């Protein structure tokens, strides 16, 4: 497991740890030429002393569950911390791993699930229908974990254990998608999957979606951005609800983030293709004064709380160990 370590004098309690478990979009890609960047669909976790936040339940959530169980055994702790699961939207690549999430089958585990519903049904009704016969043999009501449901429409914020706040905004993506920002102290992570930025009108300097996103992500410590396309590819996919990596660099610069991480890679994009895009991404981001990378499954990033007067780009050291 790769890890970025910040200042040595920081304790575990002072650090938000971000782990990437699934970085693909649309479909899992379990192929030999796609393992460097990963083959599982969207799932990212954030850890602190009192709890765990999980963003999306793609196929990557299975490895997360196994890892959490192993960590619990090593620490010889009898009780899991609360797990806060935030679902951006109900497209299959973002929820496909949930039926087999290992912690659903552990008695006493507290799992809070947040997500958007629709005009005809609530979030809970939509998701429990998917996790029930005939689509799946075991319903959520049958699992031994304690599950609490929370509706979201992109206007809420919640206070979690450990002085952590999660806020939301509506995305521009088919079928009611929302974006999340997690904040603890001076550190914040914006989970910005999936989102498209429509072309502006002649009378507008920038689209309302771009303005809202930029405000939402302002000075975040880590921006996880949705960009499966290149600028040249994007016109062929206009309206699909996604963006390109060049817009990611522009957004990172304008919202003054410290660190940009691009996820939701096209399922059919090879490691070689992603590596070439990453070279171009880093070159462009360096000119903009931004640390940038293509998300890799298994990646760990630690964000230490620092003094408010320090500049955002000092939150992250950028030294990678293997």
GROMACS .gro file of C-alpha atoms in nm:
model
  322
    1UNK     CA    1   0.000   0.000   0.000
    2UNK     CA    2   0.150   0.334  -0.103
    3UNK     CA    3   0.153   0.608   0.155
    4UNK     CA    4   0.231   0.977   0.166
    5UNK     CA    5   0.352   1.078   0.512
    6UNK     CA    6   0.348   1.434   0.628
    7UNK     CA    7   0.546   1.579   0.917
    8UNK     CA    8   0.698   1.316   1.144
    9UNK     CA    9   0.579   1.489   1.462
   10UNK     CA   10   0.215   1.449   1.366
   11UNK     CA   11   0.022   1.183   1.556
   12UNK     CA   12  -0.232   0.951   1.395
   13UNK     CA   13  -0.511   1.141   1.571
   14UNK     CA   14  -0.421   1.464   1.389
   15UNK     CA   15  -0.431   1.320   1.038
   16UNK     CA   16  -0.707   1.260   0.785
   17UNK     CA   17  -0.606   0.956   0.582
   18UNK     CA   18  -0.750   0.916   0.232
   19UNK     CA   19  -0.741   0.576   0.062
   20UNK     CA   20  -0.832   0.498  -0.299
   21UNK     CA   21  -1.008   0.164  -0.341
   22UNK     CA   22  -1.170   0.208  -0.683
   23UNK     CA   23  -1.071   0.453  -0.956
   24UNK     CA   24  -1.252   0.326  -1.267
   25UNK     CA   25  -1.575   0.456  -1.414
   26UNK     CA   26  -1.872   0.290  -1.585
   27UNK     CA   27  -1.749  -0.067  -1.542
   28UNK     CA   28  -1.486  -0.265  -1.355
   29UNK     CA   29  -1.178  -0.345  -1.562
   30UNK     CA   30  -1.008  -0.662  -1.429
   31UNK     CA   31  -0.750  -0.682  -1.708
   32UNK     CA   32  -0.370  -0.723  -1.682
   33UNK     CA   33  -0.298  -0.400  -1.873
   34UNK     CA   34  -0.513  -0.192  -1.633
   35UNK     CA   35  -0.383  -0.297  -1.291
   36UNK     CA   36  -0.133  -0.016  -1.234
   37UNK     CA   37  -0.412   0.239  -1.199
   38UNK     CA   38  -0.664  -0.019  -1.083
   39UNK     CA   39  -0.963  -0.206  -1.215
   40UNK     CA   40  -1.232  -0.146  -0.950
   41UNK     CA   41  -1.506   0.115  -0.972
   42UNK     CA   42  -1.548   0.420  -0.753
   43UNK     CA   43  -1.477   0.393  -0.382
   44UNK     CA   44  -1.267   0.624  -0.165
   45UNK     CA   45  -1.239   0.620   0.215
   46UNK     CA   46  -1.136   0.887   0.466
   47UNK     CA   47  -1.020   0.781   0.813
   48UNK     CA   48  -0.983   0.968   1.142
   49UNK     CA   49  -0.975   0.858   1.504
   50UNK     CA   50  -1.351   0.849   1.567
   51UNK     CA   51  -1.491   0.731   1.233
   52UNK     CA   52  -1.464   0.633   0.867
   53UNK     CA   53  -1.628   0.807   0.572
   54UNK     CA   54  -1.669   0.612   0.251
   55UNK     CA   55  -1.755   0.783  -0.076
   56UNK     CA   56  -1.942   0.556  -0.317
   57UNK     CA   57  -1.979   0.180  -0.307
   58UNK     CA   58  -1.835   0.063  -0.635
   59UNK     CA   59  -1.655  -0.271  -0.655
   60UNK     CA   60  -1.361  -0.119  -0.465
   61UNK     CA   61  -1.562  -0.128  -0.142
   62UNK     CA   62  -1.505  -0.503  -0.114
   63UNK     CA   63  -1.130  -0.459  -0.064
   64UNK     CA   64  -1.199  -0.175   0.180
   65UNK     CA   65  -1.421  -0.404   0.389
   66UNK     CA   66  -1.161  -0.680   0.399
   67UNK     CA   67  -0.891  -0.430   0.496
   68UNK     CA   68  -1.104  -0.287   0.779
   69UNK     CA   69  -1.165  -0.633   0.921
   70UNK     CA   70  -0.795  -0.714   0.910
   71UNK     CA   71  -0.707  -0.383   1.078
   72UNK     CA   72  -0.959  -0.452   1.353
   73UNK     CA   73  -0.807  -0.793   1.418
   74UNK     CA   74  -0.455  -0.652   1.435
   75UNK     CA   75  -0.561  -0.383   1.683
   76UNK     CA   76  -0.761  -0.639   1.885
   77UNK     CA   77  -1.052  -0.398   1.910
   78UNK     CA   78  -1.396  -0.542   1.969
   79UNK     CA   79  -1.596  -0.253   1.822
   80UNK     CA   80  -1.572  -0.096   1.478
   81UNK     CA   81  -1.595   0.282   1.460
   82UNK     CA   82  -1.909   0.418   1.286
   83UNK     CA   83  -1.899   0.395   0.909
   84UNK     CA   84  -2.052   0.685   0.714
   85UNK     CA   85  -2.123   0.580   0.355
   86UNK     CA   86  -2.199   0.862   0.108
   87UNK     CA   87  -2.345   0.759  -0.229
   88UNK     CA   88  -2.311   1.024  -0.499
   89UNK     CA   89  -2.580   0.868  -0.721
   90UNK     CA   90  -2.737   0.533  -0.803
   91UNK     CA   91  -2.564   0.443  -1.129
   92UNK     CA   92  -2.449   0.083  -1.105
   93UNK     CA   93  -2.075   0.149  -1.109
   94UNK     CA   94  -2.116   0.351  -0.788
   95UNK     CA   95  -2.322   0.097  -0.589
   96UNK     CA   96  -2.235  -0.243  -0.736
   97UNK     CA   97  -2.010  -0.345  -0.448
   98UNK     CA   98  -2.256  -0.267  -0.170
   99UNK     CA   99  -2.439  -0.605  -0.161
  100UNK     CA  100  -2.114  -0.780  -0.066
  101UNK     CA  101  -1.963  -0.509   0.156
  102UNK     CA  102  -1.820  -0.735   0.430
  103UNK     CA  103  -1.915  -0.511   0.725
  104UNK     CA  104  -2.284  -0.542   0.644
  105UNK     CA  105  -2.253  -0.895   0.780
  106UNK     CA  106  -2.092  -0.803   1.113
  107UNK     CA  107  -2.338  -0.772   1.405
  108UNK     CA  108  -2.319  -0.444   1.590
  109UNK     CA  109  -2.145  -0.246   1.317
  110UNK     CA  110  -2.312   0.093   1.269
  111UNK     CA  111  -2.341   0.199   0.905
  112UNK     CA  112  -2.500   0.529   0.805
  113UNK     CA  113  -2.589   0.549   0.435
  114UNK     CA  114  -2.648   0.888   0.269
  115UNK     CA  115  -2.764   0.955  -0.085
  116UNK     CA  116  -3.007   1.118  -0.327
  117UNK     CA  117  -3.348   0.986  -0.420
  118UNK     CA  118  -3.578   1.095  -0.699
  119UNK     CA  119  -3.924   1.225  -0.777
  120UNK     CA  120  -4.091   0.885  -0.758
  121UNK     CA  121  -3.900   0.716  -0.474
  122UNK     CA  122  -3.675   0.798  -0.184
  123UNK     CA  123  -3.305   0.712  -0.182
  124UNK     CA  124  -3.373   0.426   0.056
  125UNK     CA  125  -3.651   0.286  -0.163
  126UNK     CA  126  -3.437   0.297  -0.477
  127UNK     CA  127  -3.133   0.135  -0.318
  128UNK     CA  128  -3.318  -0.131  -0.120
  129UNK     CA  129  -3.502  -0.231  -0.436
  130UNK     CA  130  -3.166  -0.295  -0.602
  131UNK     CA  131  -3.045  -0.489  -0.297
  132UNK     CA  132  -3.344  -0.722  -0.290
  133UNK     CA  133  -3.479  -1.016  -0.493
  134UNK     CA  134  -3.482  -1.068  -0.786
  135UNK     CA  135  -3.171  -0.852  -0.830
  136UNK     CA  136  -2.996  -0.984  -0.517
  137UNK     CA  137  -3.092  -1.271  -0.283
  138UNK     CA  138  -3.016  -1.096   0.048
  139UNK     CA  139  -3.203  -0.778   0.134
  140UNK     CA  140  -3.059  -0.500   0.351
  141UNK     CA  141  -3.319  -0.583   0.614
  142UNK     CA  142  -3.162  -0.927   0.656
  143UNK     CA  143  -2.804  -0.818   0.729
  144UNK     CA  144  -2.686  -0.816   1.094
  145UNK     CA  145  -2.522  -0.470   1.079
  146UNK     CA  146  -2.723  -0.171   1.199
  147UNK     CA  147  -2.809   0.045   0.896
  148UNK     CA  148  -2.941   0.403   0.921
  149UNK     CA  149  -3.063   0.586   0.611
  150UNK     CA  150  -3.023   0.957   0.532
  151UNK     CA  151  -3.181   1.137   0.235
  152UNK     CA  152  -2.975   1.398   0.051
  153UNK     CA  153  -3.052   1.642  -0.229
  154UNK     CA  154  -2.734   1.850  -0.244
  155UNK     CA  155  -2.830   2.108   0.019
  156UNK     CA  156  -2.751   1.926   0.344
  157UNK     CA  157  -2.457   1.913   0.579
  158UNK     CA  158  -2.397   1.671   0.863
  159UNK     CA  159  -2.180   1.671   1.175
  160UNK     CA  160  -2.001   1.340   1.227
  161UNK     CA  161  -1.815   1.212   1.532
  162UNK     CA  162  -1.473   1.370   1.574
  163UNK     CA  163  -1.568   1.725   1.472
  164UNK     CA  164  -1.602   1.629   1.106
  165UNK     CA  165  -1.851   1.805   0.882
  166UNK     CA  166  -1.973   1.675   0.546
  167UNK     CA  167  -2.152   1.918   0.316
  168UNK     CA  168  -2.309   1.868  -0.027
  169UNK     CA  169  -2.391   2.039  -0.354
  170UNK     CA  170  -2.589   1.921  -0.659
  171UNK     CA  171  -2.382   1.792  -0.947
  172UNK     CA  172  -2.446   1.828  -1.321
  173UNK     CA  173  -2.490   1.464  -1.414
  174UNK     CA  174  -2.782   1.245  -1.527
  175UNK     CA  175  -3.012   1.099  -1.262
  176UNK     CA  176  -2.966   1.322  -0.959
  177UNK     CA  177  -2.603   1.319  -0.849
  178UNK     CA  178  -2.449   1.510  -0.557
  179UNK     CA  179  -2.093   1.609  -0.459
  180UNK     CA  180  -1.941   1.598  -0.110
  181UNK     CA  181  -1.692   1.800   0.095
  182UNK     CA  182  -1.550   1.657   0.417
  183UNK     CA  183  -1.387   1.901   0.658
  184UNK     CA  184  -1.198   1.851   0.983
  185UNK     CA  185  -1.005   2.144   1.125
  186UNK     CA  186  -0.800   2.301   0.847
  187UNK     CA  187  -0.820   1.993   0.625
  188UNK     CA  188  -1.084   1.920   0.362
  189UNK     CA  189  -1.145   1.669   0.086
  190UNK     CA  190  -1.384   1.736  -0.202
  191UNK     CA  191  -1.523   1.424  -0.366
  192UNK     CA  192  -1.626   1.561  -0.705
  193UNK     CA  193  -1.750   1.257  -0.900
  194UNK     CA  194  -1.941   1.266  -1.143
  195UNK     CA  195  -1.978   1.617  -1.288
  196UNK     CA  196  -1.989   1.788  -1.626
  197UNK     CA  197  -1.950   2.159  -1.698
  198UNK     CA  198  -2.184   2.273  -1.977
  199UNK     CA  199  -2.077   2.538  -2.223
  200UNK     CA  200  -2.140   2.894  -2.116
  201UNK     CA  201  -2.390   3.130  -2.269
  202UNK     CA  202  -2.259   3.434  -2.452
  203UNK     CA  203  -2.378   3.656  -2.166
  204UNK     CA  204  -2.203   3.447  -1.897
  205UNK     CA  205  -1.832   3.463  -1.806
  206UNK     CA  206  -1.858   3.103  -1.679
  207UNK     CA  207  -2.133   2.846  -1.633
  208UNK     CA  208  -2.333   2.843  -1.307
  209UNK     CA  209  -2.214   2.487  -1.247
  210UNK     CA  210  -1.849   2.592  -1.274
  211UNK     CA  211  -1.904   2.885  -1.037
  212UNK     CA  212  -2.086   2.670  -0.780
  213UNK     CA  213  -1.823   2.395  -0.797
  214UNK     CA  214  -1.537   2.645  -0.763
  215UNK     CA  215  -1.701   2.797  -0.456
  216UNK     CA  216  -1.773   2.457  -0.305
  217UNK     CA  217  -1.414   2.337  -0.353
  218UNK     CA  218  -1.247   2.667  -0.255
  219UNK     CA  219  -0.907   2.604  -0.093
  220UNK     CA  220  -0.976   2.237  -0.028
  221UNK     CA  221  -0.670   2.033   0.066
  222UNK     CA  222  -0.749   1.753  -0.180
  223UNK     CA  223  -0.975   1.771  -0.486
  224UNK     CA  224  -1.087   1.436  -0.627
  225UNK     CA  225  -1.204   1.529  -0.977
  226UNK     CA  226  -1.401   1.343  -1.241
  227UNK     CA  227  -1.212   1.347  -1.573
  228UNK     CA  228  -1.228   1.032  -1.787
  229UNK     CA  229  -1.168   1.225  -2.113
  230UNK     CA  230  -0.910   1.436  -2.285
  231UNK     CA  231  -1.005   1.775  -2.425
  232UNK     CA  232  -1.009   1.626  -2.775
  233UNK     CA  233  -1.235   1.336  -2.673
  234UNK     CA  234  -1.485   1.538  -2.472
  235UNK     CA  235  -1.706   1.664  -2.764
  236UNK     CA  236  -1.794   1.302  -2.851
  237UNK     CA  237  -1.923   1.250  -2.496
  238UNK     CA  238  -2.093   1.582  -2.431
  239UNK     CA  239  -2.403   1.529  -2.215
  240UNK     CA  240  -2.271   1.210  -2.051
  241UNK     CA  241  -2.204   1.398  -1.726
  242UNK     CA  242  -1.822   1.392  -1.715
  243UNK     CA  243  -1.528   1.622  -1.775
  244UNK     CA  244  -1.170   1.628  -1.909
  245UNK     CA  245  -0.836   1.655  -1.731
  246UNK     CA  246  -0.755   2.000  -1.867
  247UNK     CA  247  -1.067   2.138  -1.700
  248UNK     CA  248  -0.948   1.962  -1.384
  249UNK     CA  249  -0.623   2.160  -1.384
  250UNK     CA  250  -0.812   2.483  -1.450
  251UNK     CA  251  -1.054   2.411  -1.165
  252UNK     CA  252  -0.772   2.318  -0.926
  253UNK     CA  253  -0.598   2.646  -1.000
  254UNK     CA  254  -0.912   2.859  -0.971
  255UNK     CA  255  -1.038   2.701  -0.651
  256UNK     CA  256  -0.685   2.717  -0.504
  257UNK     CA  257  -0.660   2.355  -0.403
  258UNK     CA  258  -0.335   2.204  -0.277
  259UNK     CA  259  -0.361   1.871  -0.453
  260UNK     CA  260  -0.558   1.737  -0.751
  261UNK     CA  261  -0.638   1.368  -0.790
  262UNK     CA  262  -0.823   1.255  -1.104
  263UNK     CA  263  -1.047   0.948  -1.085
  264UNK     CA  264  -1.326   0.774  -1.278
  265UNK     CA  265  -1.086   0.658  -1.550
  266UNK     CA  266  -1.251   0.514  -1.858
  267UNK     CA  267  -1.285   0.140  -1.806
  268UNK     CA  268  -1.113   0.067  -2.140
  269UNK     CA  269  -0.815   0.299  -2.085
  270UNK     CA  270  -0.490   0.100  -2.054
  271UNK     CA  271  -0.215   0.172  -1.802
  272UNK     CA  272   0.007   0.291  -2.086
  273UNK     CA  273  -0.257   0.538  -2.202
  274UNK     CA  274  -0.320   0.665  -1.850
  275UNK     CA  275   0.053   0.705  -1.788
  276UNK     CA  276   0.083   0.924  -2.097
  277UNK     CA  277  -0.213   1.135  -1.986
  278UNK     CA  278  -0.060   1.163  -1.639
  279UNK     CA  279   0.263   1.300  -1.784
  280UNK     CA  280   0.067   1.570  -1.966
  281UNK     CA  281  -0.143   1.634  -1.656
  282UNK     CA  282   0.158   1.683  -1.428
  283UNK     CA  283   0.331   1.908  -1.678
  284UNK     CA  284   0.024   2.128  -1.710
  285UNK     CA  285  -0.046   2.128  -1.335
  286UNK     CA  286   0.312   2.222  -1.249
  287UNK     CA  287   0.279   2.533  -1.462
  288UNK     CA  288  -0.039   2.615  -1.270
  289UNK     CA  289   0.132   2.558  -0.934
  290UNK     CA  290  -0.077   2.250  -0.849
  291UNK     CA  291   0.025   1.902  -0.732
  292UNK     CA  292  -0.163   1.657  -0.958
  293UNK     CA  293  -0.188   1.285  -1.020
  294UNK     CA  294  -0.405   1.021  -1.181
  295UNK     CA  295  -0.567   0.822  -0.902
  296UNK     CA  296  -0.425   0.475  -0.847
  297UNK     CA  297  -0.603   0.197  -0.666
  298UNK     CA  298  -0.419   0.132  -0.339
  299UNK     CA  299  -0.299   0.491  -0.304
  300UNK     CA  300  -0.292   0.647   0.045
  301UNK     CA  301  -0.268   1.021   0.112
  302UNK     CA  302  -0.231   1.162   0.464
  303UNK     CA  303  -0.341   1.519   0.536
  304UNK     CA  304  -0.219   1.669   0.864
  305UNK     CA  305  -0.398   1.958   1.029
  306UNK     CA  306  -0.177   2.266   1.019
  307UNK     CA  307  -0.205   2.622   1.140
  308UNK     CA  308  -0.461   2.832   0.957
  309UNK     CA  309  -0.206   3.089   0.850
  310UNK     CA  310  -0.005   2.835   0.652
  311UNK     CA  311  -0.061   2.826   0.277
  312UNK     CA  312  -0.272   2.537   0.139
  313UNK     CA  313   0.019   2.393  -0.059
  314UNK     CA  314   0.204   2.323   0.268
  315UNK     CA  315  -0.059   2.076   0.383
  316UNK     CA  316   0.081   1.803   0.161
  317UNK     CA  317   0.445   1.701   0.137
  318UNK     CA  318   0.421   1.510  -0.191
  319UNK     CA  319   0.683   1.248  -0.099
  320UNK     CA  320   0.573   0.902  -0.208
  321UNK     CA  321   0.706   0.579  -0.060
  322UNK     CA  322   0.642   0.229  -0.185
   0.00000   0.00000   0.00000
